Coordinates of N, CA, C and O in Angstrom, one line a residue:
M1 N -104.2 62.2 -100.4 CA -103.1 63.1 -100.3 C -102.2 63.1 -101.4 O -102.0 62.0 -102.1
L2 N -102.1 64.3 -101.9 CA -101.4 64.6 -103.1 C -100.1 65.4 -102.9 O -100.3 66.1 -101.9
P3 N -99.1 65.2 -103.8 CA -98.1 66.2 -103.6 C -98.6 67.4 -104.0 O -99.5 67.6 -104.9
Y4 N -97.9 68.6 -103.4 CA -98.4 70.0 -103.6 C -98.2 70.2 -105.1 O -99.0 71.2 -105.6
Y5 N -97.2 70.0 -105.8 CA -97.1 70.3 -107.2 C -98.0 69.7 -108.0 O -98.2 70.2 -109.2
A6 N -98.8 68.7 -107.7 CA -99.8 68.0 -108.4 C -101.2 68.5 -108.0 O -102.0 68.0 -108.7
L7 N -101.4 69.0 -106.9 CA -102.7 69.4 -106.3 C -103.5 69.9 -107.4 O -104.8 69.5 -107.4
G8 N -103.3 71.2 -108.0 CA -104.1 71.9 -108.8 C -104.7 71.1 -110.1 O -105.9 70.9 -110.4
S9 N -103.8 70.3 -110.7 CA -104.1 69.5 -111.9 C -104.8 68.6 -111.3 O -106.0 68.1 -112.2
I10 N -104.5 67.7 -110.5 CA -105.4 66.5 -110.0 C -106.8 66.8 -109.5 O -107.9 66.2 -109.8
S11 N -106.9 68.0 -108.9 CA -108.3 68.5 -108.5 C -109.0 69.0 -109.6 O -110.2 68.5 -109.6
G12 N -108.6 69.5 -110.7 CA -109.2 69.8 -111.9 C -109.7 68.7 -112.5 O -110.8 68.5 -113.1
L13 N -108.8 67.6 -112.7 CA -109.2 66.4 -113.2 C -110.3 65.6 -112.5 O -111.2 65.0 -113.2
A14 N -110.2 65.5 -111.2 CA -111.3 64.9 -110.4 C -112.7 65.4 -110.4 O -113.6 64.9 -110.6
T15 N -112.5 66.9 -110.5 CA -113.8 67.7 -110.8 C -114.4 67.5 -112.0 O -115.6 67.2 -112.3
S16 N -113.5 67.3 -113.1 CA -114.1 67.1 -114.5 C -114.7 65.5 -114.5 O -115.7 65.4 -115.1
I17 N -113.8 64.6 -113.9 CA -114.5 63.2 -114.0 C -115.8 63.2 -113.1 O -116.8 62.4 -113.6
N18 N -116.0 64.0 -112.1 CA -117.2 64.1 -111.3 C -118.2 64.3 -112.1 O -119.5 63.9 -112.1
C19 N -118.2 65.6 -112.9 CA -119.1 66.2 -113.6 C -119.6 65.4 -114.8 O -120.7 65.1 -115.1
L20 N -118.5 64.7 -115.5 CA -118.8 63.8 -116.5 C -119.8 62.6 -116.0 O -120.7 62.0 -116.6
T21 N -119.3 61.9 -114.8 CA -119.9 61.0 -114.1 C -121.6 61.1 -113.9 O -122.3 60.4 -114.3
L22 N -121.6 62.4 -113.3 CA -123.1 62.8 -113.0 C -124.0 63.1 -114.2 O -125.2 62.7 -114.2
F23 N -123.5 63.6 -115.3 CA -123.9 63.6 -116.5 C -124.6 62.4 -117.1 O -125.6 62.2 -117.6
V24 N -123.5 61.3 -117.0 CA -123.9 60.0 -117.7 C -124.7 59.4 -116.9 O -126.0 58.7 -117.3
V25 N -124.8 59.5 -115.4 CA -125.8 58.6 -114.6 C -127.2 59.3 -114.8 O -128.3 58.8 -114.9
S26 N -127.2 60.6 -114.9 CA -128.5 61.4 -115.2 C -129.3 61.0 -116.5 O -130.4 61.0 -116.5
F27 N -128.5 60.6 -117.5 CA -129.0 60.2 -118.7 C -129.4 58.8 -118.9 O -130.2 58.2 -119.5
I28 N -128.4 57.9 -118.0 CA -128.9 56.4 -117.9 C -129.7 56.0 -116.9 O -130.5 54.9 -117.2
F29 N -130.1 56.8 -116.0 CA -131.1 56.5 -114.8 C -132.5 56.2 -115.5 O -132.8 55.3 -115.0
P30 N -133.0 57.0 -116.4 CA -134.3 56.6 -116.6 C -134.6 55.3 -117.6 O -135.4 54.5 -117.3
I31 N -133.3 55.1 -118.3 CA -133.4 53.9 -119.1 C -133.4 52.7 -118.1 O -133.9 51.6 -118.3
L32 N -132.4 52.7 -117.1 CA -132.3 51.6 -116.2 C -133.5 51.6 -115.2 O -133.9 50.5 -114.9
D33 N -134.2 52.5 -115.0 CA -135.5 52.7 -114.2 C -136.5 51.7 -114.9 O -137.3 51.0 -114.3
K34 N -136.7 52.0 -116.2 CA -137.7 51.3 -117.0 C -137.2 49.7 -117.0 O -138.3 49.0 -117.3
S35 N -136.1 49.4 -117.3 CA -135.6 48.0 -117.6 C -135.5 47.2 -116.3 O -135.9 46.1 -116.3
L36 N -134.9 47.9 -115.1 CA -134.5 47.0 -113.9 C -135.6 47.1 -113.0 O -135.6 46.2 -112.0
K37 N -136.6 48.0 -112.9 CA -137.5 48.3 -112.3 C -137.2 48.1 -110.7 O -136.6 49.1 -110.1
A38 N -137.5 47.0 -110.0 CA -137.4 46.9 -108.5 C -135.7 46.7 -108.2 O -135.2 46.8 -107.2
Y39 N -135.0 46.4 -109.4 CA -133.6 46.0 -109.0 C -132.7 47.1 -109.5 O -131.4 46.9 -109.7
L40 N -133.1 48.3 -109.5 CA -132.5 49.5 -110.1 C -131.3 49.8 -109.1 O -130.1 50.4 -109.7
F41 N -131.1 49.4 -107.9 CA -130.2 49.6 -107.0 C -129.0 48.8 -107.2 O -127.7 49.1 -106.9
V42 N -129.1 47.5 -108.0 CA -127.9 46.5 -108.3 C -126.8 47.3 -108.9 O -125.6 47.0 -108.5
P43 N -126.8 47.9 -110.0 CA -125.6 48.6 -110.7 C -124.9 49.5 -109.7 O -123.6 49.5 -109.6
F44 N -125.6 50.1 -108.9 CA -125.1 51.0 -108.1 C -124.4 50.5 -106.6 O -123.2 50.9 -106.4
I45 N -124.8 49.2 -106.4 CA -124.2 48.5 -105.3 C -122.8 47.9 -106.1 O -121.9 48.0 -105.1
V46 N -123.0 47.4 -107.2 CA -121.8 46.8 -107.7 C -120.6 48.0 -107.8 O -119.3 47.7 -107.5
T47 N -121.0 49.1 -108.3 CA -120.0 50.3 -108.6 C -119.5 50.6 -107.2 O -118.2 50.7 -107.0
N48 N -120.1 50.7 -106.0 CA -119.8 50.9 -104.8 C -118.8 49.9 -104.2 O -117.9 50.2 -103.6
F49 N -119.3 48.7 -104.4 CA -118.4 47.5 -104.0 C -117.0 47.6 -104.8 O -116.0 47.4 -103.8
I50 N -117.1 47.8 -106.0 CA -115.6 47.8 -106.5 C -115.0 49.0 -106.2 O -113.5 48.8 -105.9
T51 N -115.4 50.2 -105.9 CA -114.7 51.3 -105.4 C -114.3 51.2 -104.0 O -113.0 51.4 -103.7
C52 N -115.0 50.3 -103.3 CA -114.7 50.0 -101.8 C -113.3 49.1 -102.0 O -112.4 49.2 -101.1
L53 N -113.4 48.1 -103.0 CA -112.3 47.2 -103.0 C -111.0 48.0 -103.6 O -109.9 47.5 -103.0
F54 N -111.1 48.9 -104.3 CA -110.1 49.6 -104.8 C -109.5 50.4 -103.7 O -108.1 50.5 -103.5
G55 N -110.3 51.0 -102.8 CA -109.8 51.8 -101.7 C -109.1 51.1 -100.5 O -108.1 51.4 -100.0
V56 N -109.7 49.8 -100.3 CA -109.0 48.8 -99.4 C -107.8 48.4 -99.6 O -106.7 48.4 -98.9
F57 N -107.6 48.0 -101.0 CA -106.4 47.0 -101.3 C -105.4 47.7 -102.3 O -104.3 47.4 -102.5
L58 N -105.9 48.9 -103.0 CA -104.9 49.5 -103.8 C -104.4 51.1 -103.4 O -103.4 51.4 -103.9
M59 N -105.1 51.7 -102.5 CA -104.8 52.8 -101.8 C -103.5 52.7 -100.9 O -103.6 51.8 -100.1
P60 N -102.6 53.5 -101.0 CA -101.5 53.5 -99.7 C -101.9 54.0 -98.5 O -102.9 55.0 -98.5
E61 N -101.4 53.5 -97.4 CA -101.9 54.0 -96.2 C -100.9 55.1 -95.9 O -99.9 55.3 -96.0
A62 N -101.7 56.4 -95.5 CA -101.1 57.4 -95.3 C -101.1 58.1 -93.8 O -100.6 59.3 -93.7
K63 N -101.4 57.2 -93.0 CA -101.7 57.9 -91.6 C -100.4 58.1 -91.0 O -99.6 57.0 -90.9
G64 N -100.0 59.2 -90.5 CA -98.8 59.5 -89.7 C -97.6 59.7 -90.8 O -96.4 59.8 -90.3
K65 N -97.8 59.8 -92.2 CA -96.6 60.0 -93.0 C -96.7 61.2 -93.6 O -97.9 61.8 -93.8
S66 N -95.8 61.8 -94.2 CA -95.7 62.9 -94.9 C -96.0 62.7 -96.4 O -96.2 61.5 -96.8
V67 N -96.3 63.8 -97.2 CA -96.7 63.5 -98.6 C -95.3 62.8 -99.4 O -95.7 61.9 -100.1
L68 N -94.2 63.1 -99.0 CA -93.1 62.6 -99.7 C -92.9 61.3 -99.5 O -92.5 60.2 -100.2
E69 N -93.1 60.8 -98.2 CA -93.0 59.5 -97.8 C -94.1 58.6 -98.5 O -93.8 57.5 -98.9
V70 N -95.3 59.0 -98.5 CA -96.3 58.3 -99.4 C -95.9 58.4 -100.8 O -96.1 57.1 -101.4
V71 N -95.6 59.2 -101.3 CA -95.1 59.2 -102.8 C -93.9 58.2 -103.1 O -94.0 57.5 -104.0
D72 N -93.0 58.5 -102.0 CA -91.9 57.5 -102.3 C -92.3 55.9 -102.1 O -91.8 54.9 -102.8
E73 N -93.2 55.7 -101.2 CA -93.6 54.3 -101.0 C -94.6 53.7 -102.0 O -94.3 52.7 -102.3
Y74 N -95.3 54.6 -102.6 CA -96.3 54.3 -103.7 C -96.0 54.8 -104.7 O -96.5 56.0 -105.1
K75 N -95.2 54.4 -105.8 CA -94.8 55.1 -106.9 C -95.6 54.5 -108.1 O -95.0 54.6 -109.2
G76 N -96.8 54.2 -108.1 CA -97.5 53.9 -109.1 C -98.2 55.1 -109.8 O -97.5 55.8 -110.5
P77 N -99.5 55.1 -109.9 CA -100.1 56.2 -110.6 C -99.7 57.7 -110.2 O -99.7 58.5 -111.2
I78 N -99.3 58.0 -109.1 CA -98.9 59.3 -108.6 C -97.6 59.6 -109.6 O -97.6 60.7 -110.0
R79 N -96.7 58.7 -109.8 CA -95.4 58.9 -110.6 C -95.9 59.2 -112.0 O -95.3 60.2 -112.7
F80 N -96.8 58.4 -112.5 CA -97.2 58.5 -113.8 C -98.0 59.8 -114.1 O -97.5 60.7 -115.2
V81 N -98.6 60.3 -113.4 CA -99.6 61.5 -113.5 C -98.7 62.7 -113.2 O -98.7 63.7 -113.9
A82 N -97.7 62.7 -112.4 CA -96.8 63.7 -111.9 C -95.6 63.9 -112.8 O -94.8 64.8 -112.6
G83 N -95.5 63.0 -113.8 CA -94.3 63.0 -114.6 C -94.1 64.5 -115.1 O -92.8 64.9 -115.2
P84 N -94.9 65.1 -115.8 CA -94.6 66.5 -116.2 C -94.0 67.3 -115.5 O -93.4 68.2 -115.4
F85 N -94.5 67.3 -114.1 CA -94.4 68.3 -113.0 C -93.0 68.0 -112.4 O -92.5 69.0 -111.8
V86 N -92.4 66.9 -112.5 CA -91.2 66.7 -111.9 C -90.0 67.4 -112.8 O -89.1 67.7 -112.0
R87 N -90.1 67.9 -113.8 CA -88.9 68.5 -114.5 C -88.9 69.9 -114.3 O -87.9 70.7 -114.6
R88 N -89.7 70.5 -113.3 CA -89.5 71.9 -113.0 C -88.3 71.9 -112.0 O -88.0 71.1 -111.2
K89 N -87.8 73.2 -112.1 CA -86.6 73.5 -111.4 C -87.2 73.8 -110.1 O -88.1 74.5 -109.8
T90 N -86.5 73.3 -109.0 CA -87.0 73.6 -107.5 C -85.8 74.7 -107.0 O -84.7 74.4 -107.4
P91 N -86.3 75.6 -106.2 CA -85.2 76.5 -105.8 C -84.2 75.8 -104.9 O -84.7 74.7 -104.1
S92 N -83.0 76.1 -104.7 CA -82.0 75.5 -104.0 C -82.0 75.9 -102.5 O -81.7 75.3 -101.5
S93 N -82.6 77.0 -102.3 CA -83.0 77.5 -100.7 C -84.5 77.9 -100.7 O -85.1 78.2 -101.6
P94 N -85.0 77.7 -99.5 CA -86.3 78.1 -99.2 C -86.5 79.5 -99.5 O -85.6 80.4 -99.3
I95 N -87.7 79.8 -99.8 CA -88.2 81.2 -100.1 C -88.3 81.9 -98.8 O -89.0 81.4 -97.8
T96 N -87.6 83.1 -98.6 CA -87.8 83.9 -97.4 C -88.6 85.1 -97.7 O -88.5 85.6 -98.7
F97 N -89.0 85.6 -96.8 CA -90.0 86.8 -96.7 C -89.3 87.8 -96.0 O -88.9 88.1 -95.0
S98 N -89.1 89.0 -96.7 CA -88.5 90.3 -96.2 C -89.6 91.4 -96.2 O -90.2 91.4 -97.2
P99 N -89.8 92.1 -95.0 CA -90.8 93.0 -95.0 C -90.5 94.1 -95.8 O -89.2 94.4 -96.2
P100 N -91.5 94.7 -96.4 CA -91.4 96.0 -97.3 C -90.6 97.2 -96.7 O -90.7 97.2 -95.2
K101 N -89.8 97.9 -97.3 CA -89.2 99.1 -96.6 C -90.0 100.3 -96.6 O -90.9 100.4 -97.4
V102 N -89.9 100.9 -95.3 CA -90.7 101.9 -95.0 C -89.9 103.3 -95.6 O -88.7 103.5 -95.3
L103 N -90.6 104.1 -96.4 CA -90.1 105.2 -97.0 C -90.5 106.4 -96.0 O -91.4 106.5 -95.3
D104 N -89.3 107.1 -95.8 CA -89.4 108.4 -94.7 C -89.9 109.3 -95.6 O -89.9 109.8 -96.5

């Protein structure tokens, strides 16, 4: 769950990291295959276990909460990453839609 003002930037960053990770794994896999043979699965198990621990212990609980409540409760990396976005001016009133005028 991300604040809307940071959604595009964080999505692009996540996609870049995903592509970079796939690139690295595709080049490391043959080397690991030759050296670890039957235990090739061990590095991947360790990586998945660390990721699971991160998700269980460090990610905020967001069930039943709005984006603002989660951001206020968990002001760690979200505040650091979203720092430049906070400086934007927000409109004082909500944007309203007015239908176009019909020409006679």
